[in-house]
Coordinates of C-alpha atoms in Angstrom, one line a residue:
M1 CA 0.0 0.0 0.0
K2 CA 1.4 3.4 -1.0
L3 CA 1.6 6.3 1.3
S4 CA -1.0 9.1 0.9
E5 CA 0.0 11.6 -1.7
S6 CA -1.3 14.3 0.5
T7 CA 1.9 14.1 2.7
S8 CA 4.3 16.9 2.0
S9 CA 7.4 18.5 3.6
T10 CA 5.2 19.9 6.3
G11 CA 4.3 16.5 7.7
C12 CA 3.8 12.9 6.7
H13 CA 1.9 9.9 8.1
A14 CA 5.1 7.8 7.9
C15 CA 6.9 10.1 10.3
A16 CA 4.1 10.2 12.8
Y17 CA 3.7 6.4 12.7
L18 CA 7.4 5.7 13.1
R19 CA 7.7 8.2 15.9
R20 CA 4.8 6.7 17.7
I21 CA 6.4 3.3 17.5
R22 CA 9.9 4.4 18.7
P23 CA 8.2 6.6 20.4
L24 CA 9.1 10.0 19.0
P25 CA 6.1 12.3 19.0
W26 CA 5.9 15.2 16.6
V27 CA 6.1 17.6 19.5
E28 CA 8.8 17.0 22.1
E29 CA 7.9 18.2 25.6
C30 CA 10.8 19.3 27.7
K31 CA 11.0 18.3 31.4
G32 CA 12.6 21.5 32.5
K33 CA 11.1 24.3 34.6
Q34 CA 10.2 26.3 31.5
R35 CA 8.2 24.1 29.1
E36 CA 9.0 24.3 25.4
C37 CA 7.7 22.8 22.3
I38 CA 10.5 21.9 19.9
V39 CA 9.5 21.1 16.4
R40 CA 11.4 18.3 14.6
D41 CA 11.9 18.1 10.9
S42 CA 8.9 16.3 9.5
C43 CA 10.6 13.9 7.2
S44 CA 14.4 14.3 7.0
H45 CA 15.4 12.2 10.1
C46 CA 13.2 9.3 9.1
R47 CA 13.3 9.6 5.3
N48 CA 15.1 6.3 4.9
D49 CA 12.3 4.5 6.7
V50 CA 9.5 5.9 4.7
S51 CA 9.1 2.7 2.7
K52 CA 9.1 0.7 5.9
A53 CA 6.5 3.0 7.4
G54 CA 4.3 2.7 4.3
F55 CA 4.4 -1.1 4.6
L56 CA 3.6 -1.0 8.3
I57 CA 0.7 1.4 7.8
G58 CA -0.6 -0.7 5.0
I59 CA -0.6 -3.8 7.2
K60 CA -2.1 -2.0 10.2
L61 CA -4.6 0.4 8.7
A62 CA -5.5 -0.8 5.2
F63 CA -8.4 -2.8 6.5
F64 CA -10.5 0.2 7.2
K65 CA -12.4 -0.2 3.9
K66 CA -16.1 0.2 4.9
L67 CA -18.1 3.2 6.1
L68 CA -20.8 3.0 8.8
V69 CA -23.6 5.5 8.1
A70 CA -26.5 6.2 10.4
C71 CA -29.2 8.9 10.4
S72 CA -31.7 10.1 13.0
S73 CA -34.8 8.7 11.2
D74 CA -37.6 6.4 12.2
E75 CA -37.9 4.9 8.7
P76 CA -36.4 1.5 7.8
F77 CA -32.8 1.1 6.7
S78 CA -31.5 4.1 8.7
I79 CA -28.2 2.3 9.4
I80 CA -26.1 1.0 6.6
I81 CA -22.5 0.0 5.8
V82 CA -21.2 1.1 2.4
D83 CA -18.1 1.0 0.3
P84 CA -16.7 4.5 0.6
K85 CA -15.4 4.6 -3.0
T86 CA -18.4 3.0 -4.8
G87 CA -21.2 3.8 -2.4
V88 CA -22.6 0.3 -2.7
A89 CA -24.2 -0.9 0.6
S90 CA -22.8 -4.2 1.8
W91 CA -25.0 -4.4 4.9
S92 CA -28.2 -2.6 6.1
Y93 CA -30.4 -2.7 9.2
K94 CA -34.2 -2.6 8.6
G95 CA -34.9 -1.4 12.1
S96 CA -38.1 -3.4 12.9
E97 CA -36.9 -4.0 16.5
L98 CA -37.0 -0.2 17.1
Q99 CA -40.8 -0.2 16.6
G100 CA -40.9 3.1 14.8
A101 CA -38.5 5.0 17.1
A102 CA -36.0 7.4 15.6
V103 CA -32.3 6.3 15.7
G104 CA -30.1 8.2 18.1
F105 CA -26.4 7.4 18.4
V106 CA -24.9 4.3 16.8
D107 CA -21.7 2.5 17.6
S108 CA -20.2 -1.0 17.5
L109 CA -20.0 -3.1 20.7
G110 CA -16.2 -3.5 21.0
S111 CA -13.9 -3.7 18.0
G112 CA -15.0 -7.1 16.7
G113 CA -18.1 -5.9 14.9
D114 CA -20.4 -8.8 16.1
H115 CA -22.9 -6.4 17.6
L116 CA -24.2 -2.9 17.2
L117 CA -25.6 -0.6 19.9
V118 CA -28.3 1.9 19.0
S119 CA -29.8 4.5 21.3
V120 CA -33.3 5.9 20.7
K121 CA -33.7 9.5 20.1
N122 CA -35.8 11.3 22.8
R123 CA -36.5 8.0 24.6
P124 CA -34.7 6.3 27.5
L125 CA -33.9 3.1 25.5
I126 CA -30.9 1.4 24.1
H127 CA -30.9 -1.6 21.8
A128 CA -28.3 -4.3 21.1
F129 CA -28.5 -6.5 18.1
A130 CA -26.2 -8.9 16.2
V131 CA -24.8 -7.8 12.9
H132 CA -24.7 -11.2 11.2
S133 CA -27.8 -11.9 9.2
R134 CA -28.4 -15.4 10.6
D135 CA -28.0 -14.3 14.2
R136 CA -31.3 -13.1 15.5
Y137 CA -30.0 -11.7 18.8
H138 CA -31.7 -8.6 20.0
Q139 CA -32.1 -7.1 23.5
K140 CA -33.5 -3.8 24.7
A141 CA -32.6 -2.0 27.9
V142 CA -34.5 0.8 29.7
T143 CA -32.3 3.5 31.2
S144 CA -32.9 6.3 33.7
G145 CA -32.9 9.0 31.0
V146 CA -32.2 9.7 27.3
I147 CA -28.7 8.7 26.3
S148 CA -26.9 11.6 24.5
A149 CA -23.7 9.7 23.8
F150 CA -22.1 6.3 24.6
C151 CA -19.0 4.3 23.9
T152 CA -17.5 0.9 24.7
N153 CA -14.0 -0.5 25.2
K154 CA -12.3 -2.7 22.6
D155 CA -13.3 -6.0 24.1
G156 CA -16.9 -4.9 24.6
S157 CA -17.0 -5.6 28.4
L158 CA -17.7 -2.0 29.5
L159 CA -20.4 0.4 28.4
F160 CA -20.1 4.1 29.1
A161 CA -23.3 6.1 28.6
A162 CA -24.0 9.8 29.1
I163 CA -27.4 10.6 30.6
G164 CA -27.9 14.2 31.4
A165 CA -24.8 15.5 33.3
Q166 CA -23.8 12.0 34.5
V167 CA -21.8 9.1 33.1
F168 CA -23.1 5.6 33.7
I169 CA -20.8 2.6 33.5
W170 CA -22.2 -1.0 33.0
L171 CA -20.4 -4.3 33.0
L172 CA -21.9 -6.2 30.0
S173 CA -20.8 -9.6 31.2
S174 CA -23.4 -9.4 34.0
G175 CA -25.4 -6.2 33.4
E176 CA -24.2 -4.7 36.7
L177 CA -24.1 -0.9 37.1
L178 CA -20.6 -0.3 38.3
S179 CA -20.6 3.4 38.8
V180 CA -22.4 6.7 38.3
V181 CA -20.2 9.7 37.9
D182 CA -21.3 13.4 38.1
A183 CA -19.1 14.5 35.2
H184 CA -20.4 18.0 34.4
Y185 CA -22.8 20.7 35.4
Q186 CA -24.8 20.6 32.2
V187 CA -25.7 17.9 29.6
V188 CA -22.8 15.7 28.4
T189 CA -22.5 16.0 24.6
N190 CA -19.7 13.6 23.7
L191 CA -17.8 10.6 25.1
S192 CA -14.6 9.0 23.8
L193 CA -12.1 6.5 25.1
S194 CA -8.3 6.7 24.5
S195 CA -6.7 4.1 22.2
D196 CA -5.6 2.0 25.2
D197 CA -9.0 2.3 27.0
S198 CA -7.3 3.8 30.1
T199 CA -8.9 7.2 30.0
L200 CA -12.3 8.6 29.2
F201 CA -12.9 12.0 27.7
T202 CA -16.1 13.9 28.1
S203 CA -17.4 17.3 26.9
S204 CA -20.5 19.3 27.9
R205 CA -22.7 22.2 27.0
D206 CA -21.0 24.1 29.8
G207 CA -17.9 24.5 27.6
S208 CA -15.6 22.2 29.6
I209 CA -13.7 19.0 28.7
H210 CA -12.7 16.4 31.3
C211 CA -10.4 13.5 31.3
Y212 CA -11.1 10.6 33.7
L213 CA -9.1 7.6 34.6
V214 CA -11.2 4.5 33.9
S215 CA -9.7 2.7 36.9
D216 CA -11.0 5.5 39.2
M217 CA -14.4 5.5 37.7
I218 CA -15.0 1.7 38.2
S219 CA -13.3 1.6 41.6
Q220 CA -15.3 -0.3 44.2
C221 CA -14.5 2.3 46.9
R222 CA -17.6 4.5 47.1
G223 CA -16.4 6.8 49.9
Y224 CA -15.1 9.6 47.6
I225 CA -16.2 11.6 44.6
V226 CA -14.4 10.7 41.4
E227 CA -12.4 13.7 40.2
P228 CA -11.2 14.2 36.6
F229 CA -7.5 13.5 35.9
R230 CA -7.4 16.5 33.5
K231 CA -9.9 19.4 33.3
W232 CA -9.9 22.1 30.6
K233 CA -12.2 25.1 30.5
T234 CA -11.5 26.8 27.2
H235 CA -14.8 27.3 25.4
T236 CA -17.3 30.0 26.4
L237 CA -20.2 28.1 24.7
A238 CA -21.1 24.5 24.3
V239 CA -18.5 22.1 23.0
S240 CA -20.0 20.7 19.8
C241 CA -17.4 18.0 19.1
F242 CA -13.9 16.7 20.0
S243 CA -11.4 14.2 18.6
V244 CA -8.8 12.2 20.5
S245 CA -5.5 11.1 18.9
G246 CA -4.0 7.7 19.4
G247 CA -0.9 6.6 21.3
A248 CA 0.1 7.0 25.0
N249 CA 0.6 10.8 24.6
A250 CA -3.0 11.6 23.6
R251 CA -4.0 15.0 22.3
V252 CA -7.6 16.3 22.2
A253 CA -8.8 18.6 19.5
S254 CA -12.1 20.4 20.2
C255 CA -14.4 22.9 18.6
G256 CA -17.4 24.9 19.9
L257 CA -20.2 27.2 19.1
D258 CA -18.0 30.1 20.2
H259 CA -16.1 30.0 16.9
V260 CA -13.0 28.6 18.6
A261 CA -10.9 25.4 18.1
A262 CA -8.5 24.1 20.6
I263 CA -5.9 21.3 21.0
F264 CA -5.0 19.9 24.5
S265 CA -2.1 17.7 25.6
V266 CA -2.9 15.2 28.3
S267 CA 0.7 14.6 29.2
L268 CA 1.5 18.3 29.6
D269 CA -1.8 19.1 31.3
D270 CA -1.8 22.2 29.2
I271 CA -3.6 23.7 26.2
I272 CA -1.5 23.8 23.1
L273 CA -4.2 25.8 21.3
K274 CA -5.8 28.2 23.8
V275 CA -8.9 30.1 22.9
S276 CA -7.3 32.4 20.4
V277 CA -3.6 32.0 21.0
Y278 CA -1.9 29.0 19.4
E279 CA 1.5 27.8 20.8
I280 CA 2.6 24.8 18.8
F281 CA 6.3 25.0 17.9
S282 CA 7.9 27.6 20.1
Q283 CA 7.1 30.1 22.7
K284 CA 7.9 33.0 20.3
N285 CA 5.5 32.0 17.6
K286 CA 1.9 32.4 18.6
L287 CA -1.0 31.9 16.2
V288 CA -4.4 33.5 16.5
V289 CA -7.1 31.1 15.3
S290 CA -10.6 32.2 15.0
A291 CA -13.5 31.6 12.6
D292 CA -16.4 33.7 11.3
R293 CA -18.9 30.9 11.8
P294 CA -19.7 28.5 14.7
L295 CA -17.7 25.3 14.5
T296 CA -19.9 22.1 14.7
A297 CA -17.5 19.2 14.0
C298 CA -13.8 18.5 14.1
Q299 CA -11.5 15.6 13.4
L300 CA -7.8 15.1 13.9
D301 CA -6.1 12.7 11.5
S302 CA -4.0 9.7 12.7
A303 CA -0.7 11.4 11.9
E304 CA -1.7 14.5 14.0
S305 CA -0.7 16.7 11.2
R306 CA -4.0 18.0 9.9
L307 CA -7.2 19.3 11.7
F308 CA -10.5 19.3 9.9
L309 CA -13.2 21.7 11.1
G310 CA -16.9 21.8 10.0
S311 CA -19.1 24.8 10.2
D312 CA -22.8 25.5 10.4
I313 CA -23.0 26.5 6.7
G314 CA -21.8 23.2 5.4
K315 CA -18.1 24.0 4.7
V316 CA -15.1 22.0 6.0
A317 CA -11.7 23.6 6.5
Q318 CA -8.4 21.7 6.5
I319 CA -5.7 23.2 8.8
N320 CA -2.1 21.8 8.2
L321 CA -0.6 22.1 11.7
Y322 CA 3.0 21.8 10.5
A323 CA 2.5 24.7 8.1
M324 CA 1.8 27.1 11.0
E325 CA 5.4 27.5 12.2
T326 CA 6.0 30.8 10.5
S327 CA 2.5 32.1 10.7
S328 CA 1.4 34.5 13.4
E329 CA -2.3 34.8 12.6
L330 CA -5.0 32.6 11.0
L331 CA -8.6 33.5 10.2
L332 CA -11.0 30.9 9.0
Q333 CA -13.4 32.6 6.7
F334 CA -16.0 30.1 5.7
S335 CA -18.2 32.7 4.1
E336 CA -15.6 33.4 1.3
E337 CA -15.9 31.4 -1.8
R338 CA -12.1 31.2 -2.2
N339 CA -9.7 30.9 0.6
E340 CA -6.1 30.8 -0.6
R341 CA -4.5 30.0 2.7
I342 CA -6.9 27.4 4.1
P343 CA -8.2 24.5 1.9
I344 CA -12.0 24.4 2.0
F345 CA -14.2 21.4 1.1
N346 CA -17.4 22.7 -0.5
G347 CA -20.1 20.1 -0.9
H348 CA -22.7 20.7 1.8
S349 CA -25.3 23.5 2.3
D350 CA -26.4 22.6 5.8
K351 CA -24.7 22.2 9.2
I352 CA -21.9 19.7 9.4
T353 CA -22.8 17.1 12.0
T354 CA -20.0 14.6 11.9
L355 CA -16.6 14.0 10.3
S356 CA -14.5 10.9 10.0
I357 CA -11.1 10.0 8.5
N358 CA -9.9 6.6 7.4
G359 CA -6.9 4.9 8.8
D360 CA -4.2 6.0 6.2
G361 CA -5.5 9.6 6.1
S362 CA -6.5 9.5 2.4
L363 CA -10.3 9.8 2.7
L364 CA -12.5 12.2 4.6
A365 CA -16.2 11.5 5.2
S366 CA -18.6 14.3 6.1
G367 CA -22.3 14.4 7.0
D368 CA -24.7 17.2 7.5
S369 CA -28.1 17.9 9.1
S370 CA -30.1 17.4 5.9
G371 CA -29.0 13.7 5.5
K372 CA -26.3 14.3 2.9
Y373 CA -22.9 12.6 3.3
C374 CA -19.8 13.0 1.1
V375 CA -16.6 11.0 0.8
W376 CA -13.6 13.1 -0.2
E377 CA -10.1 12.4 -1.4
I378 CA -8.0 14.6 0.8
A379 CA -5.0 14.9 -1.5
S380 CA -7.0 16.3 -4.5
K381 CA -10.0 17.6 -2.5
Q382 CA -12.3 15.9 -4.9
C383 CA -15.6 14.4 -3.9
L384 CA -15.6 10.7 -4.7
K385 CA -19.1 9.8 -3.6
V386 CA -22.2 11.8 -2.7
S387 CA -25.3 10.2 -1.2
S388 CA -28.1 11.0 1.2
M389 CA -30.2 9.5 4.0
R390 CA -33.7 10.4 5.1
S391 CA -32.7 12.6 8.1
S392 CA -29.7 14.2 9.8
I393 CA -26.5 12.1 9.8
S394 CA -25.8 11.0 13.3
C395 CA -22.8 8.7 12.8
L396 CA -20.0 8.3 10.2
K397 CA -17.3 5.8 11.0
F398 CA -14.7 4.0 8.9
L399 CA -14.7 0.3 9.7
P400 CA -12.6 -2.8 8.7
N401 CA -14.2 -5.7 6.8
W402 CA -16.1 -7.3 9.7
P403 CA -16.6 -11.1 9.3
S404 CA -20.1 -10.7 10.6
T405 CA -21.1 -8.7 7.5
I406 CA -20.0 -11.6 5.2
A407 CA -22.4 -14.5 4.5
G408 CA -21.5 -17.7 6.3
D409 CA -21.2 -19.1 9.8
N410 CA -20.1 -16.6 12.4
A411 CA -20.0 -17.3 16.1
S412 CA -20.2 -14.5 18.7
V413 CA -20.6 -14.1 22.4
H414 CA -23.8 -12.2 23.2
P415 CA -23.6 -9.6 25.9
V416 CA -25.9 -9.6 29.0
F417 CA -28.0 -6.5 28.2
G418 CA -30.3 -6.5 31.2
L419 CA -28.8 -3.3 32.5
K420 CA -29.3 -2.7 36.2
Q421 CA -30.7 0.7 37.4
T422 CA -28.8 0.8 40.8
V423 CA -25.2 0.5 41.6
T424 CA -24.5 -3.1 42.7
G425 CA -20.8 -2.8 43.7
G426 CA -19.7 -5.9 41.9
E427 CA -21.1 -8.7 44.1
K428 CA -21.0 -11.2 41.2
I429 CA -18.0 -12.9 39.8
T430 CA -18.2 -13.0 36.0
M431 CA -16.1 -14.5 33.3
L432 CA -16.2 -13.8 29.6
A433 CA -17.3 -16.8 27.5
Y434 CA -14.9 -18.3 25.0
C435 CA -15.9 -17.5 21.4
G436 CA -15.1 -20.6 19.3
T437 CA -16.0 -21.7 15.8
N438 CA -19.6 -22.7 16.6
L439 CA -21.2 -22.1 20.0
H440 CA -24.2 -24.3 19.1
K441 CA -22.0 -27.4 19.2
N442 CA -20.2 -29.0 22.1
L443 CA -17.1 -26.9 21.6
W444 CA -14.6 -28.5 23.9
H445 CA -15.5 -32.0 22.9
E446 CA -15.1 -31.0 19.3
E447 CA -11.8 -29.4 19.9
M448 CA -10.7 -32.5 21.9
N449 CA -11.8 -34.8 19.0
I450 CA -9.8 -32.8 16.6
E451 CA -6.7 -33.0 18.8
I452 CA -7.2 -36.8 19.3
A453 CA -7.6 -37.3 15.5
E454 CA -4.4 -35.4 14.8
A455 CA -2.6 -37.4 17.4
I456 CA -3.9 -40.7 16.0
K457 CA -2.9 -39.7 12.5
E458 CA 0.6 -38.8 13.6
F459 CA 0.9 -42.1 15.5
K460 CA -0.2 -44.0 12.5
R461 CA 2.3 -42.2 10.3
F462 CA 5.1 -43.1 12.7
K463 CA 3.9 -46.6 13.1
S464 CA 3.8 -47.2 9.3
C465 CA 7.3 -45.9 9.1
D466 CA 8.4 -48.3 11.8
V467 CA 6.7 -51.3 10.1
R468 CA 8.3 -50.4 6.8
K469 CA 11.7 -50.2 8.5
K470 CA 11.2 -53.5 10.2
R471 CA 10.1 -55.2 7.0
M472 CA 13.1 -53.8 5.2
R473 CA 15.5 -55.1 8.0
K474 CA 13.8 -58.5 7.9
N475 CA 14.1 -58.7 4.1
A476 CA 17.8 -57.8 4.3
Q477 CA 18.4 -60.5 7.0
S478 CA 16.6 -63.1 4.9
H479 CA 18.6 -62.1 1.8
R480 CA 21.8 -62.5 3.7
K481 CA 20.7 -65.9 5.0
I482 CA 19.8 -67.1 1.5
Q483 CA 23.2 -65.9 0.2
E484 CA 25.0 -67.8 3.0
L485 CA 23.0 -71.0 2.3
K486 CA 23.7 -70.7 -1.4
K487 CA 27.4 -70.3 -0.7
I488 CA 27.5 -73.3 1.7
S489 CA 25.6 -75.6 -0.7
I490 CA 27.9 -74.7 -3.6
K491 CA 30.9 -75.3 -1.5
D492 CA 29.6 -78.7 -0.4
K493 CA 28.8 -79.8 -3.9
I494 CA 32.2 -78.7 -5.2
K495 CA 33.8 -80.6 -2.3
E496 CA 31.9 -83.8 -3.2
I497 CA 32.8 -83.4 -6.9
D498 CA 36.5 -83.0 -5.9
E499 CA 36.2 -86.2 -3.9
I500 CA 34.6 -88.1 -6.7
V501 CA 36.8 -86.8 -9.4
E502 CA 39.9 -87.6 -7.4
V503 CA 41.0 -91.1 -8.8
S504 CA 41.8 -93.7 -6.2
P505 CA 44.7 -96.2 -6.6
V506 CA 42.2 -99.0 -7.2
M507 CA 40.6 -97.2 -10.1
Q508 CA 43.9 -96.4 -11.7
K509 CA 44.8 -100.1 -11.7
G510 CA 41.4 -101.9 -12.5
T511 CA 39.4 -99.4 -14.5
G512 CA 39.9 -97.8 -17.8
H513 CA 39.9 -94.2 -19.0
Q514 CA 36.4 -94.4 -20.5
Q515 CA 34.7 -95.4 -17.3
N516 CA 36.3 -92.4 -15.5
Q517 CA 35.0 -90.0 -18.2
E518 CA 31.4 -91.4 -17.8
I519 CA 31.5 -90.8 -14.1
I520 CA 32.8 -87.2 -14.5
E521 CA 30.0 -86.4 -17.0
R522 CA 27.3 -87.8 -14.7
Q523 CA 28.7 -85.7 -11.8
K524 CA 28.7 -82.6 -13.9
Q525 CA 25.1 -83.1 -14.9
E526 CA 24.2 -83.6 -11.2
I527 CA 26.0 -80.3 -10.4
Q528 CA 24.0 -78.4 -13.1
K529 CA 20.7 -79.9 -11.7
L530 CA 21.6 -78.9 -8.2
K531 CA 22.4 -75.4 -9.3
R532 CA 19.0 -75.1 -11.1
I533 CA 17.2 -76.4 -8.0
N534 CA 19.1 -74.0 -5.8
A535 CA 18.2 -71.1 -8.1
E536 CA 14.5 -72.0 -8.1
L537 CA 14.5 -72.4 -4.3
Y538 CA 16.1 -68.9 -3.9
N539 CA 13.6 -67.3 -6.2
F540 CA 10.7 -68.9 -4.3
M541 CA 12.0 -67.8 -0.9
A542 CA 12.6 -64.3 -2.1
S543 CA 9.1 -64.0 -3.5
E544 CA 7.6 -65.3 -0.3
L545 CA 9.5 -62.8 1.9
T546 CA 8.9 -59.7 -0.2
G547 CA 5.3 -60.5 -0.8
S548 CA 5.5 -59.9 -4.6

């Protein structure tokens, strides 16, 4: 897989990927008393490893080939999975289990893609159903309020749901409510976990963004109030969206209705982009970032080199973070038709509701409040696919090719979706079930039979080899015995002939030469007869021993 052509001297995905592995983040934080942000050359120090990075990125990220699209509609087929380049739907959800309710927020349960979770708009309900067409699993849970956002960890064992200003945490192996955290003063608008599932990020209408340690939130000790690990109060109005980067040193990009975008560093506990002052490379260079329209969506790419911002008039701006080193001021003017400094994606006429970028950073998906969604090629800024749904786009997410969307047998462990309403404190001991090839069969007996069959086959193979070797040794021994018997019989006959041919003194005196010749001829004939019999006996014994 080739690297994206959108990479330039200002930043490349190969550099960001290699630095994250080593790790060498694109911004190096000093540990001194006076913090600095030292920029590194984007490509020169790892230019020799670009081909290696391209290979690694292709192996790790090239499987994000599908796009999950959901809209807030009560009509059938409001949730589909499409090919982002062709627009052909490979999977769709009719929605009969929702009983006419409008779709709220949609996300997969874990990273395996066996189940989808769907919250209901304006109703305190959440549904879980299997993605595979032959699996008819469906469960519904009633919550204490309308769910505004939710997320799950990668193995699908924990469910984090925002209800009002609180965050509820359920253990899906038993349905227990582990904790309820008062996260904000106003309604929580967004939830997101870090790439290692260790921290939870929340945003609210009060303009604040909090970072919680998951271990603190699910702690069994109920004698204290869970405090956020990091807390940022940058926006003066509601936070409309935020995006979390990957890796251990996570960065959070946010945007709000106050026309401001911000970038936070979790490790520094500082704001890299503050309200209107942008400190990214050095303390001397400060960048003023503001917009003439409210910002409704944002997305940070996997290389942390580009920030995409969506506005309320349907335009999407691309900010190249590495290109800001020499700039001192930046004004995002969405109302202008042409913006020479900032690339603008023009394809929507309504408010941008969500943005998503695929794994290698080559494609951008955008959706608006009218139900229209577009797939863009970032390098050329061309729109590859335009389509529409029946209502506002609520979810756009690039996905790998899930096995559950392909026809055939697919086994999955169903979650316990009887969500409790009160905190139980973890009285039950639960274990995750083993997901084998077919849960409808006696799995362990089948696996044991396979192992036994393999062992028997291996034993037979070795046994046949031993039998073949023993037969060969026996044939060799028999052949040697036959040769020895043949030599002994020939020696005995020759000895007898020598004794007969040898003329005694009596024969020399009383018999003639003719009689001696007759005796010799008879003995020679007898020798030939014995040789023929011996050869026939040898052939017979050899055929009997070899079985031929």
